[in-house]
PDB file of C-alpha atoms in Angstrom:
ATOM      1  CA  MET A1235      11.271  12.862  -8.024  1.00  0.00           C
ATOM      2  CA  SER A1236       9.913  13.187  -3.983  1.00  0.00           C
ATOM      3  CA  ALA A1237       8.419  16.596  -5.332  1.00  0.00           C
ATOM      4  CA  GLU A1238       6.126  14.841  -7.720  1.00  0.00           C
ATOM      5  CA  ILE A1239       4.462  13.084  -4.726  1.00  0.00           C
ATOM      6  CA  ALA A1240       3.206  13.714  -1.489  1.00  0.00           C
ATOM      7  CA  LEU A1241       1.807  11.246   1.640  1.00  0.00           C
ATOM      8  CA  VAL A1242      -0.909  13.009   3.308  1.00  0.00           C
ATOM      9  CA  PRO A1243      -3.431  11.658   5.903  1.00  0.00           C
ATOM     10  CA  MET A1244      -6.163   9.807   3.764  1.00  0.00           C
ATOM     11  CA  THR A1245      -9.335  11.136   4.410  1.00  0.00           C
ATOM     12  CA  ARG A1246     -12.821   9.630   3.696  1.00  0.00           C
ATOM     13  CA  GLU A1247     -13.300  13.011   0.728  1.00  0.00           C
ATOM     14  CA  LEU A1248      -9.408  11.434  -0.632  1.00  0.00           C
ATOM     15  CA  ILE A1249     -10.312   8.176  -0.469  1.00  0.00           C
ATOM     16  CA  HIS A1250     -13.861   8.285  -2.549  1.00  0.00           C
ATOM     17  CA  ARG A1251     -11.608  10.809  -5.077  1.00  0.00           C
ATOM     18  CA  LEU A1252      -9.306   7.278  -5.368  1.00  0.00           C
ATOM     19  CA  TYR A1253     -11.624   4.922  -5.294  1.00  0.00           C
ATOM     20  CA  ARG A1254     -14.104   6.840  -8.445  1.00  0.00           C
ATOM     21  CA  GLU A1255     -11.155   5.472 -10.627  1.00  0.00           C
ATOM     22  CA  PHE A1256      -9.797   2.426  -8.770  1.00  0.00           C
ATOM     23  CA  GLU A1257      -8.890  -0.625 -11.438  1.00  0.00           C
ATOM     24  CA  ASN A1258      -8.282  -3.554  -9.256  1.00  0.00           C
ATOM     25  CA  ASP A1259      -5.286  -5.407 -10.769  1.00  0.00           C
ATOM     26  CA  PRO A1260      -5.206  -9.194 -10.973  1.00  0.00           C
ATOM     27  CA  ASP A1261      -1.485  -9.279 -10.172  1.00  0.00           C
ATOM     28  CA  ILE A1262      -2.555  -9.131  -6.382  1.00  0.00           C
ATOM     29  CA  TYR A1263      -4.817 -12.179  -6.409  1.00  0.00           C
ATOM     30  CA  ALA A1264      -2.822 -15.346  -5.832  1.00  0.00           C
ATOM     31  CA  ASP A1265      -6.268 -17.565  -6.521  1.00  0.00           C
ATOM     32  CA  MET A1266      -8.208 -15.829  -9.486  1.00  0.00           C
ATOM     33  CA  GLN A1267     -10.892 -17.217  -8.375  1.00  0.00           C
ATOM     34  CA  TYR A1268     -11.313 -14.107  -6.146  1.00  0.00           C
ATOM     35  CA  TYR A1269     -10.544 -11.835  -8.748  1.00  0.00           C
ATOM     36  CA  THR A1270     -13.558  -8.995  -9.712  1.00  0.00           C
ATOM     37  CA  LYS A1271     -13.530  -6.140 -11.848  1.00  0.00           C
ATOM     38  CA  TYR A1272     -13.773  -3.501  -9.409  1.00  0.00           C
ATOM     39  CA  VAL A1273     -17.320  -1.172  -9.603  1.00  0.00           C
ATOM     40  CA  TYR A1274     -16.670   2.566  -7.544  1.00  0.00           C
ATOM     41  CA  ASN A1275     -19.580   2.110  -4.908  1.00  0.00           C
ATOM     42  CA  GLN A1276     -19.762   5.122  -2.014  1.00  0.00           C
ATOM     43  CA  GLN A1277     -21.593   3.135   0.363  1.00  0.00           C
ATOM     44  CA  ALA A1278     -18.675   0.531   0.495  1.00  0.00           C
ATOM     45  CA  VAL A1279     -16.439   2.957   0.086  1.00  0.00           C
ATOM     46  CA  ASP A1280     -17.448   4.832   3.325  1.00  0.00           C
ATOM     47  CA  ARG A1281     -17.403   1.464   4.992  1.00  0.00           C
ATOM     48  CA  ARG A1282     -13.322   0.850   4.275  1.00  0.00           C
ATOM     49  CA  PHE A1283     -12.424   4.238   5.042  1.00  0.00           C
ATOM     50  CA  ASP A1284     -14.354   3.442   8.892  1.00  0.00           C
ATOM     51  CA  ALA A1285     -12.908  -0.068   8.741  1.00  0.00           C
ATOM     52  CA  LEU A1286      -9.580   1.544   8.280  1.00  0.00           C
ATOM     53  CA  GLN A1287      -9.429   3.645  11.331  1.00  0.00           C
ATOM     54  CA  GLY A1288      -7.889   2.567  14.293  1.00  0.00           C
ATOM     55  CA  PRO A1289      -4.502   2.667  16.442  1.00  0.00           C
ATOM     56  CA  GLU A1290      -2.452   0.387  15.227  1.00  0.00           C
ATOM     57  CA  ARG A1291      -2.286   1.828  11.485  1.00  0.00           C
ATOM     58  CA  VAL A1292      -1.036   5.155   9.563  1.00  0.00           C
ATOM     59  CA  VAL A1293      -3.135   5.573   6.313  1.00  0.00           C
ATOM     60  CA  PHE A1294      -1.829   8.064   3.559  1.00  0.00           C
ATOM     61  CA  ALA A1295      -3.227   9.064   0.247  1.00  0.00           C
ATOM     62  CA  ILE A1296      -0.513   9.186  -2.379  1.00  0.00           C
ATOM     63  CA  LEU A1297      -0.904  12.709  -3.759  1.00  0.00           C
ATOM     64  CA  HIS A1298       0.313  12.973  -7.525  1.00  0.00           C
ATOM     65  CA  GLY A1299      -0.535  16.802  -8.451  1.00  0.00           C
ATOM     66  CA  GLY A1300      -2.498  17.388  -5.776  1.00  0.00           C
ATOM     67  CA  ALA A1301      -4.799  14.115  -6.846  1.00  0.00           C
ATOM     68  CA  PRO A1302      -4.715  10.621  -5.096  1.00  0.00           C
ATOM     69  CA  ILE A1303      -3.187   7.922  -7.256  1.00  0.00           C
ATOM     70  CA  GLY A1304      -2.942   5.532  -4.591  1.00  0.00           C
ATOM     71  CA  GLU A1305      -3.353   4.475  -0.997  1.00  0.00           C
ATOM     72  CA  LEU A1306      -0.582   3.300   1.397  1.00  0.00           C
ATOM     73  CA  GLN A1307      -1.088   2.220   4.531  1.00  0.00           C
ATOM     74  CA  LEU A1308       1.237   1.361   7.980  1.00  0.00           C
ATOM     75  CA  LYS A1309      -0.751  -1.708   9.773  1.00  0.00           C
ATOM     76  CA  ARG A1310       0.030  -4.061  12.319  1.00  0.00           C
ATOM     77  CA  ILE A1311       1.886  -1.485  14.361  1.00  0.00           C
ATOM     78  CA  ASN A1312       3.446  -3.335  17.360  1.00  0.00           C
ATOM     79  CA  ARG A1313       5.563  -1.158  19.250  1.00  0.00           C
ATOM     80  CA  GLU A1314       6.610  -3.972  21.435  1.00  0.00           C
ATOM     81  CA  ARG A1315       8.205  -5.508  18.504  1.00  0.00           C
ATOM     82  CA  GLY A1316       9.488  -1.883  17.010  1.00  0.00           C
ATOM     83  CA  ASP A1317       7.668  -2.678  13.372  1.00  0.00           C
ATOM     84  CA  CYS A1318       4.897  -2.642  11.318  1.00  0.00           C
ATOM     85  CA  THR A1319       3.527  -4.136   8.052  1.00  0.00           C
ATOM     86  CA  LEU A1320       3.405  -1.584   4.670  1.00  0.00           C
ATOM     87  CA  SER A1321       0.638  -2.019   2.360  1.00  0.00           C
ATOM     88  CA  ILE A1322       0.362  -0.054  -0.827  1.00  0.00           C
ATOM     89  CA  HIS A1323      -2.814   0.116  -3.666  1.00  0.00           C
ATOM     90  CA  MET A1324      -1.860   2.131  -6.786  1.00  0.00           C
ATOM     91  CA  GLN A1325      -4.918   3.200  -8.204  1.00  0.00           C
ATOM     92  CA  ASN A1326      -4.422   2.283 -12.077  1.00  0.00           C
ATOM     93  CA  ASP A1327      -2.449   1.379 -14.727  1.00  0.00           C
ATOM     94  CA  LYS A1328      -2.079   4.905 -15.392  1.00  0.00           C
ATOM     95  CA  VAL A1329       0.229   6.177 -12.208  1.00  0.00           C
ATOM     96  CA  LYS A1330       1.861   2.097 -12.753  1.00  0.00           C
ATOM     97  CA  ASN A1331       5.496   2.242 -13.475  1.00  0.00           C
ATOM     98  CA  ARG A1332       6.256   6.017 -13.377  1.00  0.00           C
ATOM     99  CA  GLY A1333       8.209   5.617  -9.781  1.00  0.00           C
ATOM    100  CA  PHE A1334       5.446   7.035  -8.240  1.00  0.00           C
ATOM    101  CA  GLY A1335       4.691   3.602  -5.722  1.00  0.00           C
ATOM    102  CA  THR A1336       9.145   3.294  -5.225  1.00  0.00           C
ATOM    103  CA  GLU A1337       8.968   7.121  -3.304  1.00  0.00           C
ATOM    104  CA  ALA A1338       6.014   6.635  -1.836  1.00  0.00           C
ATOM    105  CA  GLU A1339       7.614   3.178  -0.123  1.00  0.00           C
ATOM    106  CA  LYS A1340      10.905   5.353   0.937  1.00  0.00           C
ATOM    107  CA  LEU A1341       8.538   8.084   2.269  1.00  0.00           C
ATOM    108  CA  ALA A1342       6.814   5.750   4.232  1.00  0.00           C
ATOM    109  CA  ILE A1343       9.831   4.047   5.251  1.00  0.00           C
ATOM    110  CA  ARG A1344      11.062   7.013   6.572  1.00  0.00           C
ATOM    111  CA  TYR A1345       8.077   7.732   8.437  1.00  0.00           C
ATOM    112  CA  ALA A1346       8.302   4.656   9.850  1.00  0.00           C
ATOM    113  CA  PHE A1347      11.180   5.239  11.152  1.00  0.00           C
ATOM    114  CA  ASP A1348      11.497   9.312  11.934  1.00  0.00           C
ATOM    115  CA  VAL A1349       8.179   9.968  13.059  1.00  0.00           C
ATOM    116  CA  LEU A1350       6.253   6.345  14.967  1.00  0.00           C
ATOM    117  CA  LYS A1351      10.071   5.304  15.962  1.00  0.00           C
ATOM    118  CA  LEU A1352       9.902   1.837  14.771  1.00  0.00           C
ATOM    119  CA  ASP A1353      13.073  -0.134  13.983  1.00  0.00           C
ATOM    120  CA  ALA A1354      11.301  -2.993  10.717  1.00  0.00           C
ATOM    121  CA  VAL A1355       8.791  -2.504   8.014  1.00  0.00           C
ATOM    122  CA  ASN A1356       7.923  -5.582   6.978  1.00  0.00           C
ATOM    123  CA  ALA A1357       6.086  -6.319   3.331  1.00  0.00           C
ATOM    124  CA  ASP A1358       4.262  -9.077   1.090  1.00  0.00           C
ATOM    125  CA  ALA A1359       3.941  -9.855  -2.145  1.00  0.00           C
ATOM    126  CA  ILE A1360       2.346 -12.381  -4.438  1.00  0.00           C
ATOM    127  CA  LEU A1361       4.841 -14.404  -6.090  1.00  0.00           C
ATOM    128  CA  LYS A1362       3.555 -13.665  -9.498  1.00  0.00           C
ATOM    129  CA  ASN A1363       3.232 -10.219  -8.584  1.00  0.00           C
ATOM    130  CA  THR A1364       6.903  -9.112  -9.726  1.00  0.00           C
ATOM    131  CA  ARG A1365       6.207  -5.791 -10.256  1.00  0.00           C
ATOM    132  CA  SER A1366       5.723  -5.649  -6.474  1.00  0.00           C
ATOM    133  CA  GLN A1367       8.540  -7.445  -5.119  1.00  0.00           C
ATOM    134  CA  HIS A1368      10.504  -4.724  -7.486  1.00  0.00           C
ATOM    135  CA  VAL A1369       9.282  -1.797  -5.957  1.00  0.00           C
ATOM    136  CA  LEU A1370      10.103  -3.326  -2.756  1.00  0.00           C
ATOM    137  CA  GLU A1371      13.659  -4.287  -3.342  1.00  0.00           C
ATOM    138  CA  LYS A1372      14.090  -0.577  -5.132  1.00  0.00           C
ATOM    139  CA  ALA A1373      12.582   0.803  -1.939  1.00  0.00           C
ATOM    140  CA  GLY A1374      14.865  -0.415   0.069  1.00  0.00           C
ATOM    141  CA  PHE A1375      13.184  -3.577   1.551  1.00  0.00           C
ATOM    142  CA  THR A1376      15.501  -6.579   1.592  1.00  0.00           C
ATOM    143  CA  PHE A1377      13.819 -10.324   0.491  1.00  0.00           C
ATOM    144  CA  CYS A1378      13.586 -12.163   3.897  1.00  0.00           C
ATOM    145  CA  ARG A1379      11.464 -15.210   2.188  1.00  0.00           C
ATOM    146  CA  GLU A1380       8.968 -16.802  -0.054  1.00  0.00           C
ATOM    147  CA  ASP A1381       6.555 -19.662   0.945  1.00  0.00           C
ATOM    148  CA  GLU A1382       4.133 -21.376  -1.505  1.00  0.00           C
ATOM    149  CA  THR A1383       1.992 -17.691  -2.078  1.00  0.00           C
ATOM    150  CA  PHE A1384       4.326 -15.030  -0.828  1.00  0.00           C
ATOM    151  CA  ARG A1385       7.339 -13.097  -1.124  1.00  0.00           C
ATOM    152  CA  TYR A1386       8.503 -11.594   2.226  1.00  0.00           C
ATOM    153  CA  TYR A1387      11.029  -8.435   2.537  1.00  0.00           C
ATOM    154  CA  ARG A1388      11.870  -6.196   5.678  1.00  0.00           C
ATOM    155  CA  ALA A1389      13.575  -2.814   5.711  1.00  0.00           C
ATOM    156  CA  GLU A1390      15.056  -2.065   8.961  1.00  0.00           C
ATOM    157  CA  ASN A1391      16.786   1.361  10.425  1.00  0.00           C
ATOM    158  CA  THR A1392      20.047   0.884  10.527  1.00  0.00           C
TER     159      THR A1392
END
């Protein structure tokens, strides 16, 4: 499957291409009062791109056939602890349940270990988001614990 997708550094052009077709996923909301239908806004996407820049994160576009289908971040990079946190958002239901998220997470874990030289990657998923939990486990994350809102996972460099 790795030939089907690629992780590339997110650019302003790619983030706009991604979010023009983005659909908000209700499964990522623990409290549905915060869910709203996503409407593309050029200025808001520019602000998002600008806010994502910084030394504590690496942001990738997930490409399939040259088109962006998701955003993946390695954020809260802590070199002293040797870890970071993975976050992923797929563009819409057309690209979900096809293995792209799993493959992207596997590539990101390798990047964290091989390029960033980190020892571990952390992730979490909303309790009701069983699809995300399944993807994390397929990508190599191990369940650590659960609280009233999230399930927490970790992948360690062995």
